[in-house]
Coordinates of C-alpha atoms in Angstrom, one line a residue:
P8 CA -33.1 -88.4 12.1
G9 CA -33.4 -91.4 9.9
K10 CA -34.8 -89.5 6.9
G11 CA -32.5 -89.2 3.8
N12 CA -32.7 -88.7 0.1
A13 CA -31.2 -90.9 -2.3
E14 CA -31.0 -88.1 -5.2
G15 CA -29.7 -85.6 -2.7
V16 CA -27.2 -88.0 -1.3
A17 CA -25.9 -88.8 -4.9
A18 CA -25.8 -85.1 -5.6
G19 CA -24.0 -84.1 -2.6
K20 CA -21.0 -86.4 -3.4
G21 CA -19.6 -83.9 -5.8
N22 CA -20.6 -80.8 -4.1
A23 CA -17.4 -79.4 -2.6
G24 CA -18.4 -75.7 -2.4
G25 CA -21.4 -76.2 -0.2
V26 CA -21.3 -75.0 3.4
A27 CA -21.7 -78.1 5.7
A28 CA -23.8 -77.9 8.7
T29 CA -24.7 -80.5 11.3
P30 CA -28.4 -81.5 11.3
P31 CA -30.4 -80.3 14.5
A32 CA -31.0 -83.9 15.4
A33 CA -27.2 -84.7 15.6
S34 CA -26.6 -82.3 18.5
A35 CA -23.6 -83.0 20.8
S36 CA -25.6 -84.6 23.6
C37 CA -26.9 -87.2 21.2
Q38 CA -24.9 -90.1 20.0
Y39 CA -25.6 -92.4 17.1
R40 CA -24.1 -95.9 16.3
C41 CA -22.5 -97.2 13.2
I42 CA -24.8 -100.0 12.0
E43 CA -21.7 -101.9 10.8
C44 CA -19.2 -101.8 13.7
N45 CA -21.3 -100.5 16.4
Q46 CA -18.8 -97.5 17.0
E47 CA -20.5 -94.2 18.2
A48 CA -21.1 -91.4 15.9
K49 CA -22.0 -87.8 16.3
E50 CA -24.1 -87.5 13.1
L51 CA -25.7 -89.6 10.4
Y52 CA -25.3 -87.3 7.5
R53 CA -24.5 -83.7 6.7
D54 CA -27.1 -81.2 5.2
Y55 CA -25.6 -79.0 2.5
N56 CA -27.1 -76.1 0.8
H57 CA -30.6 -76.3 -0.8
G58 CA -31.3 -79.6 1.2
V59 CA -28.5 -81.8 -0.5
L60 CA -27.6 -84.6 2.1
K61 CA -24.4 -86.5 2.3
I62 CA -24.3 -89.6 4.5
T63 CA -21.5 -89.7 7.1
I64 CA -18.8 -92.1 6.8
C65 CA -17.6 -94.1 9.8
K66 CA -14.1 -93.3 11.0
S67 CA -13.5 -96.9 12.3
C68 CA -14.9 -99.2 9.3
Q69 CA -15.0 -96.6 6.6
K70 CA -18.4 -97.5 5.8
P71 CA -21.6 -95.4 5.7
V72 CA -22.7 -94.8 9.4
D73 CA -26.4 -95.6 8.6
K74 CA -27.2 -96.7 5.2
Y75 CA -30.9 -97.3 6.0
I76 CA -31.6 -93.4 6.4
E77 CA -32.4 -93.6 2.6
Y78 CA -34.2 -97.0 2.7
D79 CA -37.9 -97.2 2.5
P80 CA -39.5 -98.4 5.9
V81 CA -40.9 -101.4 4.4
I82 CA -37.2 -102.5 3.4
I83 CA -36.0 -101.8 7.0
L84 CA -38.9 -103.7 8.4
I85 CA -38.1 -107.0 6.3
N86 CA -34.5 -106.6 7.4
A87 CA -35.6 -106.4 11.0
I88 CA -37.8 -109.6 10.4
L89 CA -34.8 -111.3 9.2
C90 CA -33.1 -110.3 12.4
K91 CA -30.2 -108.5 10.9
A92 CA -28.1 -106.6 13.4
Q93 CA -27.7 -103.7 11.2
A94 CA -31.4 -103.1 11.1
Y95 CA -31.7 -103.5 14.9
R96 CA -28.9 -100.9 15.4
H97 CA -30.8 -98.5 13.2
I98 CA -33.9 -98.9 14.8
L99 CA -32.7 -98.9 18.4
F100 CA -29.9 -96.1 18.1
N101 CA -30.6 -94.1 15.2
T102 CA -34.2 -93.6 15.2
K103 CA -36.7 -92.1 17.9
I104 CA -39.4 -94.6 18.5
N105 CA -41.7 -93.8 21.5
M106 CA -44.2 -96.7 21.1
H107 CA -42.8 -99.1 23.6
G108 CA -45.6 -99.0 26.0
K109 CA -48.2 -99.0 23.4
L110 CA -46.7 -102.0 21.7
C111 CA -46.3 -103.8 25.0
I112 CA -49.9 -103.3 25.8
F113 CA -51.0 -104.4 22.5
C114 CA -49.0 -107.6 22.4
L115 CA -50.3 -108.3 25.9
L116 CA -53.9 -107.9 24.6
C117 CA -53.0 -110.3 21.9
E118 CA -51.7 -112.9 24.2
A119 CA -54.5 -112.6 26.7
Y120 CA -57.2 -113.1 23.9
L121 CA -55.4 -116.2 22.7
R122 CA -55.5 -117.6 26.2
W123 CA -59.0 -116.5 26.9
W124 CA -60.1 -118.0 23.4
Q125 CA -58.5 -121.3 24.5
L126 CA -60.3 -121.2 27.8
Q127 CA -63.5 -120.6 26.3
D128 CA -63.1 -123.2 23.6
S129 CA -62.3 -125.9 26.3
N130 CA -65.3 -124.8 28.4
Q131 CA -67.9 -124.1 25.9
N132 CA -71.2 -122.9 27.5
T133 CA -74.2 -121.9 25.5
D134 CA -76.2 -120.3 28.7
P135 CA -76.9 -116.9 27.8
D136 CA -77.2 -115.6 31.3
D137 CA -75.6 -112.3 32.1
F138 CA -73.6 -113.7 35.0
I139 CA -72.0 -116.2 32.3
R140 CA -71.0 -113.4 30.1
Y141 CA -69.8 -111.3 33.1
A142 CA -67.6 -114.2 34.2
K143 CA -66.0 -114.6 30.7
E144 CA -65.2 -111.0 30.7
W145 CA -63.4 -111.2 33.8
D146 CA -61.5 -114.3 32.6
F147 CA -60.1 -112.1 29.8
Y148 CA -59.0 -109.6 32.5
R149 CA -57.4 -112.4 34.5
M150 CA -55.5 -113.8 31.4
F151 CA -54.2 -110.3 30.6
A152 CA -52.9 -109.9 34.2
I153 CA -51.3 -113.6 34.2
A154 CA -49.7 -112.7 30.7
S155 CA -48.3 -109.4 32.2
L156 CA -46.9 -111.2 35.2
E157 CA -45.1 -113.9 33.1
Q158 CA -43.7 -111.3 30.8
T159 CA -42.4 -109.4 33.9
A160 CA -40.9 -112.5 35.0
F161 CA -39.4 -113.2 31.7
F162 CA -37.7 -109.6 31.5
T163 CA -36.6 -109.8 35.1
G164 CA -34.8 -113.0 34.6
I165 CA -33.0 -111.5 31.5
L166 CA -32.0 -108.4 33.4
T167 CA -31.0 -110.2 36.5
F168 CA -28.7 -112.5 34.5
L169 CA -27.1 -109.6 32.7
W170 CA -26.6 -107.6 35.9
L171 CA -24.8 -110.6 37.5
E172 CA -22.6 -111.0 34.2
R173 CA -21.8 -107.2 34.0
P174 CA -18.5 -107.1 35.2
M175 CA -17.3 -109.9 32.7
T176 CA -19.4 -108.7 29.6
A177 CA -19.3 -105.0 29.7
K178 CA -16.5 -102.6 29.8
K179 CA -18.8 -99.8 30.9
K180 CA -22.2 -99.7 32.6
P181 CA -24.8 -101.0 30.4
N182 CA -28.0 -99.2 29.7
F183 CA -30.7 -101.4 31.1
I184 CA -33.5 -98.8 30.3
L185 CA -32.5 -98.8 26.6
L186 CA -32.4 -102.8 26.8
L187 CA -35.8 -103.0 28.3
K188 CA -37.0 -100.8 25.5
A189 CA -35.3 -103.2 23.0
L190 CA -36.9 -106.2 24.5
L191 CA -40.4 -104.5 24.3
L192 CA -39.8 -103.5 20.5
S193 CA -38.4 -106.9 19.6
S194 CA -41.6 -108.7 21.1
Y195 CA -43.5 -107.4 18.1
G196 CA -44.0 -110.9 16.9
K197 CA -46.6 -111.5 19.4
L198 CA -49.1 -109.7 17.2
L199 CA -48.9 -112.6 14.9
L200 CA -51.1 -114.6 17.5
I201 CA -54.3 -113.0 16.5
P202 CA -54.0 -114.1 12.8
A203 CA -53.3 -117.6 14.2
V204 CA -56.3 -117.6 15.9
I205 CA -58.6 -116.1 13.2
W206 CA -57.3 -118.5 10.5
E207 CA -57.6 -121.6 12.6
H208 CA -56.5 -124.8 11.0
D209 CA -54.9 -128.2 12.0
Y210 CA -51.5 -126.5 12.3
T211 CA -52.3 -123.8 14.8
P212 CA -49.9 -125.4 17.5
L213 CA -47.1 -125.6 15.0
C214 CA -47.8 -121.8 14.2
L215 CA -47.8 -121.0 17.9
R216 CA -44.6 -122.5 18.5
L217 CA -43.0 -120.9 15.5
I218 CA -44.1 -117.5 16.8
K219 CA -42.7 -118.3 20.1
V220 CA -39.3 -119.1 18.5
F221 CA -39.4 -115.9 16.4
V222 CA -40.1 -113.6 19.4
L223 CA -37.3 -115.3 21.5
T224 CA -35.0 -114.9 18.2
S225 CA -35.9 -111.3 18.2
N226 CA -35.2 -110.8 21.8
F227 CA -31.9 -112.5 21.6
Q228 CA -30.7 -110.3 18.7
A229 CA -32.0 -107.1 20.6
I230 CA -30.1 -108.2 23.6
R231 CA -26.9 -108.8 21.5
V232 CA -27.2 -105.4 19.6
T233 CA -28.0 -103.3 22.7
L234 CA -25.2 -104.5 25.0
N235 CA -22.9 -105.5 22.1
I236 CA -22.1 -109.0 23.8
S237 CA -21.5 -112.3 22.4
R238 CA -24.1 -114.7 21.3
K239 CA -23.4 -117.1 24.2
V240 CA -24.2 -114.6 26.8
S241 CA -27.1 -113.3 25.0
F242 CA -28.5 -117.1 24.7
L243 CA -27.9 -117.6 28.3
A244 CA -29.8 -114.4 29.2
I245 CA -32.7 -115.8 27.3
L246 CA -32.6 -119.1 28.9
S247 CA -32.6 -117.4 32.2
G248 CA -35.7 -115.4 31.3
L249 CA -37.5 -118.7 30.0
L250 CA -36.6 -120.2 33.4
M251 CA -38.0 -117.3 35.5
E252 CA -41.1 -117.6 33.5
S253 CA -41.6 -121.1 33.7
T254 CA -41.3 -120.8 37.4
M255 CA -44.1 -118.1 37.3
V256 CA -46.3 -120.7 35.2
Y257 CA -45.4 -123.6 37.6
F258 CA -46.7 -121.2 40.5
F259 CA -49.9 -120.4 38.9
Q260 CA -50.5 -124.1 38.0
R261 CA -49.9 -125.1 41.6
M262 CA -52.4 -122.5 42.6
E263 CA -54.9 -124.4 40.0
W264 CA -55.4 -121.3 37.9
D265 CA -56.2 -121.9 34.3
V266 CA -53.1 -119.8 33.0
G267 CA -53.6 -120.7 29.3
S268 CA -49.8 -120.8 28.9
D269 CA -48.3 -122.4 25.7
C270 CA -47.8 -125.6 27.2
T271 CA -51.3 -126.0 28.3
I272 CA -52.6 -124.9 24.9
Y273 CA -50.4 -127.5 23.0
K274 CA -51.4 -130.3 25.4
S275 CA -55.1 -129.5 25.1
Q276 CA -55.2 -129.1 21.3
D277 CA -53.1 -132.3 20.8
L278 CA -55.7 -134.4 22.9

């Protein structure tokens, strides 16, 4: 439903004789959102004769419901990287993206590889024995499991805080399923962990910190846009998630497991 044609839209503005028809994607059961004021909309555009399209105007703010339907995907991606609320509303509400699970698995693999790489770098062993290679392989699986548990703890902390604050922050019941999908999509910044490892240099710890800040900023914007809440509540939700994640890391460290967390990586590289 996010596809548009700039020439068709321009031509459609002066076409008063065409028969307006609601596009199939904009059915009565599907609700879109205005990217400017977050009000619900029944459709994103009108499809006239001969494929001439005209963008729908929001009745609340009198602006186009979704101007991004005629933008190039690269421009939308750049706006999402800049954490613009309009781009997040377009991606989360006005497009159909079903890659949440795949993106989550790939991000966890990137994070597990980073931790496994740091573990092997700190415990270098040139013994070519098959048992050593087998142990290193299971180290990667262990890092993947630990990274999954930490991310689960992070999301659990956020959802728990927002559920407790629900009577104060939302007029209607929030959609936590949509919020979880938004958090998974907004964690795409973890994909930058692999280039940070491949192009290793003296500033790798700084790059890892910046990637962590970028991911948290994207999660913050996803929470604010999805639930339409204030920046203060979104910030507190992120802090709750970090607290839960830090508790999980502390538990693993008490169990004397090499978790390869961010703090451990920074300390070992500084030394």
